[in-house]
Amino acid sequence: MRLADDEITITLDQETIYLRPSLRAAFRLERRHDGFDKILKGIADGNVSIMADVIRESAYERSSLLDLLECITVLPLSIAVDRIAEPLIAHVLILAGIDSAAAEPQPDAERIPFAEYHTRLFRLATGWLGWPPTDAWNATPAEITEAYQGRRELLTAMFGSGKTDTDITNPDEETRRELNAIGNLDNFNV
């Protein structure tokens, strides 16, 4: 899970673009292009329209798409596309919620469409976490999932794990045998 270091920077000549993988950008791009796979393929194929769309949706206010496009016109197009393709692909993978630091994929994890994944993240942020919609849209998927995990830990610490006392205090067979060695627990009820 990447937190705080998920900003992608693209530099061409004098212009630097800062991309933030917000939930809003992820939701809009995935819907507009009918999937992240199509966005990734478009970037890999050098589709400047798709690249510009990703930049437009994800760029900070301090960045200027027009300045970047002006820098691109100075360079040969193939060089400019090559320079921005790799960071854009990394950015789109973060938008999709793909954690490059994850050691192993979770084979038993539920598989859901990206649109549903992003909708669930929005619900977690606004429902469970109580964030205003603006904050939810501006947060990254990693920020939302980590904040949700923190909320769950807080609620568990405050109210317990949800297990009943009998689940916690009834010994299993092996524990019962070990305790019987000390004294007879056959008539012992908790």
CSV table of C-alpha atoms in Angstrom, one decimal:
chain,number,residue,atom,x,y,z
A,1,MET,CA,0.0,0.0,0.0
A,2,ARG,CA,1.5,3.2,-1.1
A,3,LEU,CA,0.8,6.3,1.1
A,4,ALA,CA,2.2,9.8,0.6
A,5,ASP,CA,4.6,8.6,-2.2
A,6,ASP,CA,1.9,8.0,-4.8
A,7,GLU,CA,2.4,11.3,-6.7
A,8,ILE,CA,3.8,10.7,-10.2
A,9,THR,CA,6.0,13.4,-11.7
A,10,ILE,CA,6.6,13.9,-15.4
A,11,THR,CA,9.2,16.3,-16.6
A,12,LEU,CA,9.8,17.4,-20.2
A,13,ASP,CA,12.3,20.2,-20.8
A,14,GLN,CA,11.1,23.1,-18.5
A,15,GLU,CA,7.7,21.8,-17.6
A,16,THR,CA,6.9,19.4,-14.8
A,17,ILE,CA,3.5,17.8,-14.3
A,18,TYR,CA,2.4,16.4,-10.9
A,19,LEU,CA,-0.2,13.7,-11.1
A,20,ARG,CA,-2.3,12.6,-8.0
A,21,PRO,CA,-4.2,9.3,-8.3
A,22,SER,CA,-7.4,10.6,-6.8
A,23,LEU,CA,-10.6,8.5,-6.6
A,24,ARG,CA,-12.3,11.1,-8.8
A,25,ALA,CA,-9.7,10.7,-11.5
A,26,ALA,CA,-9.8,6.9,-11.3
A,27,PHE,CA,-13.6,6.8,-11.5
A,28,ARG,CA,-13.9,9.2,-14.4
A,29,LEU,CA,-11.0,7.7,-16.5
A,30,GLU,CA,-12.2,4.1,-16.0
A,31,ARG,CA,-15.7,5.0,-17.0
A,32,ARG,CA,-14.7,7.3,-19.9
A,33,HIS,CA,-12.4,4.7,-21.5
A,34,ASP,CA,-14.4,1.6,-20.6
A,35,GLY,CA,-11.6,0.1,-18.4
A,36,PHE,CA,-8.0,0.7,-17.3
A,37,ASP,CA,-6.8,-2.0,-19.7
A,38,LYS,CA,-7.9,0.2,-22.6
A,39,ILE,CA,-6.1,3.2,-21.1
A,40,LEU,CA,-2.9,1.2,-20.6
A,41,LYS,CA,-3.1,-0.1,-24.1
A,42,GLY,CA,-3.6,3.4,-25.5
A,43,ILE,CA,-0.6,4.8,-23.6
A,44,ALA,CA,1.5,1.9,-24.7
A,45,ASP,CA,0.4,2.5,-28.3
A,46,GLY,CA,1.4,6.2,-28.0
A,47,ASN,CA,-2.2,7.5,-28.1
A,48,VAL,CA,-1.6,11.2,-27.2
A,49,SER,CA,-5.3,11.9,-26.7
A,50,ILE,CA,-5.5,9.2,-23.9
A,51,MET,CA,-2.3,10.5,-22.4
A,52,ALA,CA,-3.6,14.1,-22.4
A,53,ASP,CA,-6.9,12.9,-20.8
A,54,VAL,CA,-5.0,11.1,-18.0
A,55,ILE,CA,-2.9,14.2,-17.4
A,56,ARG,CA,-5.9,16.5,-17.5
A,57,GLU,CA,-7.9,14.4,-15.0
A,58,SER,CA,-5.0,13.8,-12.6
A,59,ALA,CA,-2.8,17.0,-12.7
A,60,TYR,CA,-2.4,19.3,-9.8
A,61,GLU,CA,-3.5,22.9,-10.2
A,62,ARG,CA,0.1,23.9,-10.3
A,63,SER,CA,0.7,22.0,-13.5
A,64,SER,CA,-0.1,23.2,-16.9
A,65,LEU,CA,-1.2,20.8,-19.6
A,66,LEU,CA,-0.8,23.4,-22.2
A,67,ASP,CA,2.8,24.0,-21.3
A,68,LEU,CA,3.5,20.3,-21.4
A,69,LEU,CA,1.9,19.9,-24.8
A,70,GLU,CA,4.0,22.9,-25.9
A,71,CYS,CA,7.1,21.1,-24.8
A,72,ILE,CA,6.0,18.0,-26.7
A,73,THR,CA,5.8,20.0,-29.9
A,74,VAL,CA,9.4,21.0,-29.6
A,75,LEU,CA,10.6,17.4,-29.3
A,76,PRO,CA,10.1,14.7,-31.9
A,77,LEU,CA,6.8,13.1,-31.0
A,78,SER,CA,8.2,9.6,-30.5
A,79,ILE,CA,10.7,10.9,-27.9
A,80,ALA,CA,8.1,12.9,-26.0
A,81,VAL,CA,5.7,9.9,-26.0
A,82,ASP,CA,8.4,7.6,-24.7
A,83,ARG,CA,9.3,10.0,-21.9
A,84,ILE,CA,5.8,10.3,-20.6
A,85,ALA,CA,4.5,6.7,-21.2
A,86,GLU,CA,6.2,5.0,-18.4
A,87,PRO,CA,5.2,7.4,-15.6
A,88,LEU,CA,1.6,7.5,-17.0
A,89,ILE,CA,1.4,3.7,-16.9
A,90,ALA,CA,2.6,3.7,-13.3
A,91,HIS,CA,0.0,6.4,-12.5
A,92,VAL,CA,-2.8,4.4,-14.1
A,93,LEU,CA,-1.8,1.3,-12.2
A,94,ILE,CA,-2.1,3.3,-9.0
A,95,LEU,CA,-5.5,4.6,-10.1
A,96,ALA,CA,-6.6,1.0,-10.6
A,97,GLY,CA,-5.6,0.2,-7.0
A,98,ILE,CA,-2.8,-2.1,-8.1
A,99,ASP,CA,-0.2,-2.1,-5.3
A,100,SER,CA,3.3,-2.6,-6.8
A,101,ALA,CA,4.7,-3.3,-3.3
A,102,ALA,CA,2.3,-6.2,-2.7
A,103,ALA,CA,4.3,-9.4,-2.3
A,104,GLU,CA,1.7,-11.9,-3.4
A,105,PRO,CA,-1.7,-11.6,-5.1
A,106,GLN,CA,-4.6,-12.8,-3.0
A,107,PRO,CA,-6.1,-15.8,-4.9
A,108,ASP,CA,-9.2,-16.0,-2.7
A,109,ALA,CA,-9.9,-12.2,-2.9
A,110,GLU,CA,-13.3,-11.3,-4.4
A,111,ARG,CA,-13.0,-10.2,-8.1
A,112,ILE,CA,-15.1,-7.1,-8.9
A,113,PRO,CA,-15.2,-4.6,-11.7
A,114,PHE,CA,-13.2,-1.4,-11.2
A,115,ALA,CA,-16.4,0.7,-11.3
A,116,GLU,CA,-17.8,-1.3,-8.3
A,117,TYR,CA,-14.4,-1.1,-6.6
A,118,HIS,CA,-14.3,2.7,-6.8
A,119,THR,CA,-18.0,2.9,-5.7
A,120,ARG,CA,-17.2,0.8,-2.7
A,121,LEU,CA,-14.2,3.1,-1.9
A,122,PHE,CA,-16.5,6.1,-2.1
A,123,ARG,CA,-19.0,4.4,0.2
A,124,LEU,CA,-16.3,3.6,2.7
A,125,ALA,CA,-15.0,7.1,2.7
A,126,THR,CA,-18.3,8.8,3.0
A,127,GLY,CA,-20.2,6.2,5.1
A,128,TRP,CA,-17.8,4.4,7.4
A,129,LEU,CA,-15.3,7.2,7.7
A,130,GLY,CA,-17.8,10.1,7.5
A,131,TRP,CA,-15.7,12.1,5.1
A,132,PRO,CA,-17.5,14.8,3.0
A,133,PRO,CA,-17.8,13.7,-0.7
A,134,THR,CA,-15.2,16.3,-1.8
A,135,ASP,CA,-12.6,14.8,0.5
A,136,ALA,CA,-13.5,11.3,-0.7
A,137,TRP,CA,-13.2,12.2,-4.3
A,138,ASN,CA,-9.8,13.9,-3.7
A,139,ALA,CA,-8.4,11.0,-1.7
A,140,THR,CA,-6.3,8.2,-3.2
A,141,PRO,CA,-7.6,4.6,-3.1
A,142,ALA,CA,-4.6,3.8,-0.7
A,143,GLU,CA,-5.6,6.6,1.6
A,144,ILE,CA,-9.2,5.5,1.8
A,145,THR,CA,-8.3,1.8,2.5
A,146,GLU,CA,-5.8,2.7,5.1
A,147,ALA,CA,-8.1,5.1,6.9
A,148,TYR,CA,-10.8,2.4,6.8
A,149,GLN,CA,-8.5,-0.1,8.3
A,150,GLY,CA,-7.6,2.4,11.0
A,151,ARG,CA,-11.3,3.0,11.8
A,152,ARG,CA,-11.9,-0.8,12.1
A,153,GLU,CA,-8.9,-1.1,14.5
A,154,LEU,CA,-10.3,1.8,16.6
A,155,LEU,CA,-13.8,0.3,16.7
A,156,THR,CA,-12.3,-3.1,17.7
A,157,ALA,CA,-10.3,-1.5,20.5
A,158,MET,CA,-13.3,0.5,21.8
A,159,PHE,CA,-16.0,-2.2,21.5
A,160,GLY,CA,-14.2,-5.5,21.2
A,161,SER,CA,-13.8,-8.0,18.4
A,162,GLY,CA,-17.4,-9.0,18.3
A,163,LYS,CA,-16.7,-12.5,19.6
A,164,THR,CA,-19.0,-13.6,22.4
A,165,ASP,CA,-17.6,-14.5,25.8
A,166,THR,CA,-18.3,-18.2,25.2
A,167,ASP,CA,-16.2,-18.1,22.0
A,168,ILE,CA,-13.3,-16.7,24.1
A,169,THR,CA,-13.7,-18.7,27.3
A,170,ASN,CA,-14.8,-22.2,26.2
A,171,PRO,CA,-11.6,-24.3,26.0
A,172,ASP,CA,-11.0,-26.5,23.0
A,173,GLU,CA,-10.5,-30.3,23.4
A,174,GLU,CA,-6.7,-30.1,23.6
A,175,THR,CA,-6.8,-27.3,26.2
A,176,ARG,CA,-9.5,-29.3,28.2
A,177,ARG,CA,-7.2,-32.4,28.2
A,178,GLU,CA,-4.2,-30.3,29.5
A,179,LEU,CA,-6.3,-28.7,32.2
A,180,ASN,CA,-7.8,-32.2,33.2
A,181,ALA,CA,-4.2,-33.2,33.9
A,182,ILE,CA,-4.2,-30.6,36.7
A,183,GLY,CA,-7.7,-31.3,37.9
A,184,ASN,CA,-11.0,-32.7,36.6
A,185,LEU,CA,-12.9,-30.2,34.4
A,186,ASP,CA,-15.5,-32.6,33.1
A,187,ASN,CA,-18.3,-30.9,35.1
A,188,PHE,CA,-16.8,-27.4,34.6
A,189,ASN,CA,-19.0,-25.0,32.6
A,190,VAL,CA,-18.1,-21.4,31.7
